[in-house]
Amino acid sequence: MVHTSGRKGARALSRLTVAAIAAALTDITAGTAAATGPSPDCRLTVAAPYFPLQATKSTGEIYVYAPNGQGAFGDREQITDADSRSATAMVNVDHAQNGYYDSAYVRTTDGTLVYSPEGKDGADEPAPIRLGSGWNIYDRLLSPGNVGGTKEADLLARDKSGVLWLYKGNGKQTDPFENRVRIGGGWGQYNNLF
């Protein structure tokens, strides 16, 4: 698996998100994205992952801020030819559980969940995969890693009534989750989940 760091890595991983959005709206495939090795300044562990901050504007612009390994971010970089207005949620995922995110889930405005995997060993990214519809019943999606005790990254989803659901990862790209499991209610008291 290619590890990413610095501005080039942040740009490559943001392209995964952009490709997933574009694929959800049209039938295109992902392009090539170069990724570099970790910066010697960043000491990464699963407990201290390298996840560039992605920010969007209401105009659809997507910006990336790569961590600099010194408690701050590098320069803001705009991802060109991208429009985030078709996405209502973007979740970075660390399937390898090595401190780097290596794929992304994107929920589009129509409730479709799209998985955008990273290419292996510097290869082109595979085409984004449409996983299904109906994901707009959730107001929050996140992937904090392995919550369910499997060897895969899981997805958590909070529905609009405040119930938190666990989707255990199973490692299959086209059908990546086991049946959802109810964690419990009362999660609506929180403004956001990270």
Tab-separated table of C-alpha atoms in Angstrom:
chain	number	residue	atom	x	y	z
A	1	MET	CA	0.000	0.000	0.000
A	2	VAL	CA	1.305	3.433	-0.862
A	3	HIS	CA	1.680	5.708	2.138
A	4	THR	CA	0.967	9.374	1.820
A	5	SER	CA	2.312	12.422	3.495
A	6	GLY	CA	2.989	16.046	2.754
A	7	ARG	CA	1.256	18.151	0.132
A	8	LYS	CA	1.547	15.549	-2.635
A	9	GLY	CA	0.041	12.858	-0.434
A	10	ALA	CA	-2.781	15.104	0.727
A	11	ARG	CA	-3.499	16.006	-2.872
A	12	ALA	CA	-3.532	12.337	-3.903
A	13	LEU	CA	-5.928	11.353	-1.140
A	14	SER	CA	-8.212	14.269	-1.857
A	15	ARG	CA	-8.357	13.114	-5.461
A	16	LEU	CA	-9.818	9.859	-4.156
A	17	THR	CA	-12.678	11.843	-2.683
A	18	VAL	CA	-13.101	13.905	-5.831
A	19	ALA	CA	-13.099	10.753	-7.963
A	20	ALA	CA	-15.786	9.201	-5.787
A	21	ILE	CA	-17.988	12.278	-6.100
A	22	ALA	CA	-17.503	12.434	-9.846
A	23	ALA	CA	-18.184	8.708	-10.248
A	24	ALA	CA	-21.401	9.042	-8.309
A	25	LEU	CA	-22.623	11.648	-10.753
A	26	THR	CA	-21.181	10.306	-13.993
A	27	ASP	CA	-19.707	7.025	-15.117
A	28	ILE	CA	-16.032	7.976	-15.024
A	29	THR	CA	-13.097	6.214	-13.458
A	30	ALA	CA	-10.455	7.531	-11.109
A	31	GLY	CA	-7.193	8.867	-12.479
A	32	THR	CA	-3.600	8.562	-11.409
A	33	ALA	CA	-2.480	10.169	-8.176
A	34	ALA	CA	1.122	10.186	-7.046
A	35	ALA	CA	1.833	9.574	-3.382
A	36	THR	CA	5.018	9.928	-1.434
A	37	GLY	CA	6.462	8.295	1.643
A	38	PRO	CA	5.985	9.660	5.148
A	39	SER	CA	7.806	12.795	6.171
A	40	PRO	CA	10.658	12.094	8.603
A	41	ASP	CA	9.166	14.815	10.820
A	42	CYS	CA	5.918	12.878	11.299
A	43	ARG	CA	6.035	10.016	13.800
A	44	LEU	CA	2.906	8.117	12.866
A	45	THR	CA	1.080	5.418	14.743
A	46	VAL	CA	-2.485	4.210	14.665
A	47	ALA	CA	-3.026	6.342	17.772
A	48	ALA	CA	-1.560	9.373	15.943
A	49	PRO	CA	-2.636	8.986	12.321
A	50	TYR	CA	-1.808	11.190	9.357
A	51	PHE	CA	-5.105	12.479	8.012
A	52	PRO	CA	-4.949	15.734	6.046
A	53	LEU	CA	-7.732	18.156	6.878
A	54	GLN	CA	-10.156	18.670	4.008
A	55	ALA	CA	-12.399	21.716	3.897
A	56	THR	CA	-15.169	22.639	1.489
A	57	LYS	CA	-16.935	25.893	0.733
A	58	SER	CA	-20.581	26.370	-0.206
A	59	THR	CA	-19.332	27.210	-3.714
A	60	GLY	CA	-18.031	23.618	-4.037
A	61	GLU	CA	-14.319	24.382	-3.693
A	62	ILE	CA	-12.264	21.719	-1.892
A	63	TYR	CA	-9.132	22.641	0.060
A	64	VAL	CA	-6.549	20.412	1.730
A	65	TYR	CA	-4.370	21.259	4.710
A	66	ALA	CA	-1.599	18.689	5.242
A	67	PRO	CA	-0.229	18.276	8.798
A	68	ASN	CA	3.360	19.463	9.006
A	69	GLY	CA	4.357	17.184	11.904
A	70	GLN	CA	5.013	20.184	14.152
A	71	GLY	CA	1.559	20.884	15.528
A	72	ALA	CA	0.259	22.887	12.584
A	73	PHE	CA	-0.718	22.602	8.947
A	74	GLY	CA	1.099	23.432	5.747
A	75	ASP	CA	-0.193	25.851	3.163
A	76	ARG	CA	-3.767	25.549	1.996
A	77	GLU	CA	-4.020	23.842	-1.360
A	78	GLN	CA	-7.089	23.902	-3.579
A	79	ILE	CA	-8.074	20.756	-5.411
A	80	THR	CA	-8.824	21.997	-8.892
A	81	ASP	CA	-11.567	20.682	-11.152
A	82	ALA	CA	-13.517	19.481	-8.141
A	83	ASP	CA	-16.945	20.358	-6.829
A	84	SER	CA	-18.082	19.133	-3.430
A	85	ARG	CA	-21.665	20.332	-3.784
A	86	SER	CA	-22.771	16.832	-4.787
A	87	ALA	CA	-21.476	15.347	-1.512
A	88	THR	CA	-23.178	15.525	1.865
A	89	ALA	CA	-20.570	13.505	3.777
A	90	MET	CA	-16.964	12.455	3.227
A	91	VAL	CA	-15.310	9.879	5.494
A	92	ASN	CA	-11.615	9.038	5.303
A	93	VAL	CA	-10.808	5.420	6.174
A	94	ASP	CA	-7.624	3.683	7.341
A	95	HIS	CA	-8.290	0.092	6.229
A	96	ALA	CA	-4.654	-0.922	6.703
A	97	GLN	CA	-4.776	0.477	10.267
A	98	ASN	CA	-1.317	1.941	9.894
A	99	GLY	CA	-2.003	5.589	10.643
A	100	TYR	CA	-2.654	6.718	7.051
A	101	TYR	CA	-6.013	6.942	5.411
A	102	ASP	CA	-6.088	4.842	2.302
A	103	SER	CA	-9.634	5.212	0.993
A	104	ALA	CA	-12.781	7.249	1.402
A	105	TYR	CA	-16.543	6.886	1.615
A	106	VAL	CA	-18.596	9.682	0.068
A	107	ARG	CA	-22.346	10.145	0.465
A	108	THR	CA	-23.932	12.044	-2.405
A	109	THR	CA	-26.941	14.342	-2.238
A	110	ASP	CA	-29.264	11.522	-3.357
A	111	GLY	CA	-28.113	9.287	-0.454
A	112	THR	CA	-25.802	7.009	-2.453
A	113	LEU	CA	-22.699	5.801	-0.617
A	114	VAL	CA	-19.619	5.543	-2.837
A	115	TYR	CA	-16.367	3.817	-1.866
A	116	SER	CA	-13.158	5.178	-3.363
A	117	PRO	CA	-10.233	2.795	-2.760
A	118	GLU	CA	-6.597	3.731	-3.237
A	119	GLY	CA	-4.453	2.064	-5.873
A	120	LYS	CA	-1.841	-0.365	-4.578
A	121	ASP	CA	1.895	0.079	-5.067
A	122	GLY	CA	1.587	3.331	-7.003
A	123	ALA	CA	-0.967	2.012	-9.499
A	124	ASP	CA	-3.922	4.042	-10.702
A	125	GLU	CA	-6.794	4.167	-8.271
A	126	PRO	CA	-9.502	1.644	-9.041
A	127	ALA	CA	-12.828	3.024	-10.183
A	128	PRO	CA	-14.994	4.216	-7.292
A	129	ILE	CA	-17.626	1.680	-6.240
A	130	ARG	CA	-21.266	2.549	-5.635
A	131	LEU	CA	-22.267	0.689	-2.490
A	132	GLY	CA	-25.940	1.496	-2.310
A	133	SER	CA	-28.617	4.073	-1.677
A	134	GLY	CA	-30.553	5.107	1.406
A	135	TRP	CA	-27.589	6.485	3.344
A	136	ASN	CA	-29.324	9.844	3.726
A	137	ILE	CA	-31.210	8.412	6.738
A	138	TYR	CA	-28.014	9.170	8.689
A	139	ASP	CA	-26.951	12.624	9.803
A	140	ARG	CA	-23.379	11.585	10.736
A	141	LEU	CA	-20.939	9.053	9.239
A	142	LEU	CA	-17.452	8.335	10.575
A	143	SER	CA	-14.782	5.668	10.628
A	144	PRO	CA	-12.787	5.618	13.856
A	145	GLY	CA	-11.015	2.383	12.848
A	146	ASN	CA	-11.687	-1.094	14.201
A	147	VAL	CA	-14.569	-0.730	16.648
A	148	GLY	CA	-16.223	-4.116	16.157
A	149	GLY	CA	-13.244	-6.358	16.872
A	150	THR	CA	-12.611	-7.447	13.305
A	151	LYS	CA	-9.362	-6.798	11.465
A	152	GLU	CA	-11.026	-4.171	9.261
A	153	ALA	CA	-11.974	-0.527	9.635
A	154	ASP	CA	-15.617	-0.064	10.539
A	155	LEU	CA	-18.154	2.630	9.747
A	156	LEU	CA	-20.374	4.275	12.360
A	157	ALA	CA	-23.605	5.990	11.350
A	158	ARG	CA	-25.968	8.054	13.490
A	159	ASP	CA	-29.562	8.195	12.317
A	160	LYS	CA	-31.708	11.295	12.647
A	161	SER	CA	-33.391	9.963	15.815
A	162	GLY	CA	-29.999	9.733	17.574
A	163	VAL	CA	-29.399	5.970	17.305
A	164	LEU	CA	-25.791	5.013	16.581
A	165	TRP	CA	-25.222	2.048	14.231
A	166	LEU	CA	-22.106	-0.027	13.635
A	167	TYR	CA	-21.247	-1.365	10.188
A	168	LYS	CA	-18.438	-3.869	10.779
A	169	GLY	CA	-15.895	-3.928	7.982
A	170	ASN	CA	-15.295	-7.269	6.301
A	171	GLY	CA	-12.565	-6.455	3.754
A	172	LYS	CA	-14.738	-6.911	0.647
A	173	GLN	CA	-14.551	-3.852	-1.596
A	174	THR	CA	-17.908	-4.196	-3.324
A	175	ASP	CA	-19.840	-5.215	-0.185
A	176	PRO	CA	-17.623	-3.940	2.656
A	177	PHE	CA	-19.930	-4.264	5.676
A	178	GLU	CA	-21.649	-6.914	7.715
A	179	ASN	CA	-25.279	-6.237	8.650
A	180	ARG	CA	-25.594	-3.156	10.792
A	181	VAL	CA	-25.673	-3.532	14.574
A	182	ARG	CA	-27.436	-1.085	16.890
A	183	ILE	CA	-25.012	0.412	19.387
A	184	GLY	CA	-27.632	2.430	21.226
A	185	GLY	CA	-29.762	5.550	21.386
A	186	GLY	CA	-29.149	8.961	22.889
A	187	TRP	CA	-26.369	9.965	20.500
A	188	GLY	CA	-28.468	12.866	19.209
A	189	GLN	CA	-27.420	14.907	22.259
A	190	TYR	CA	-24.077	15.530	20.519
A	191	ASN	CA	-23.667	18.170	17.820
A	192	ASN	CA	-21.002	16.157	16.063
A	193	LEU	CA	-19.069	12.893	16.265
A	194	PHE	CA	-15.409	12.574	15.269
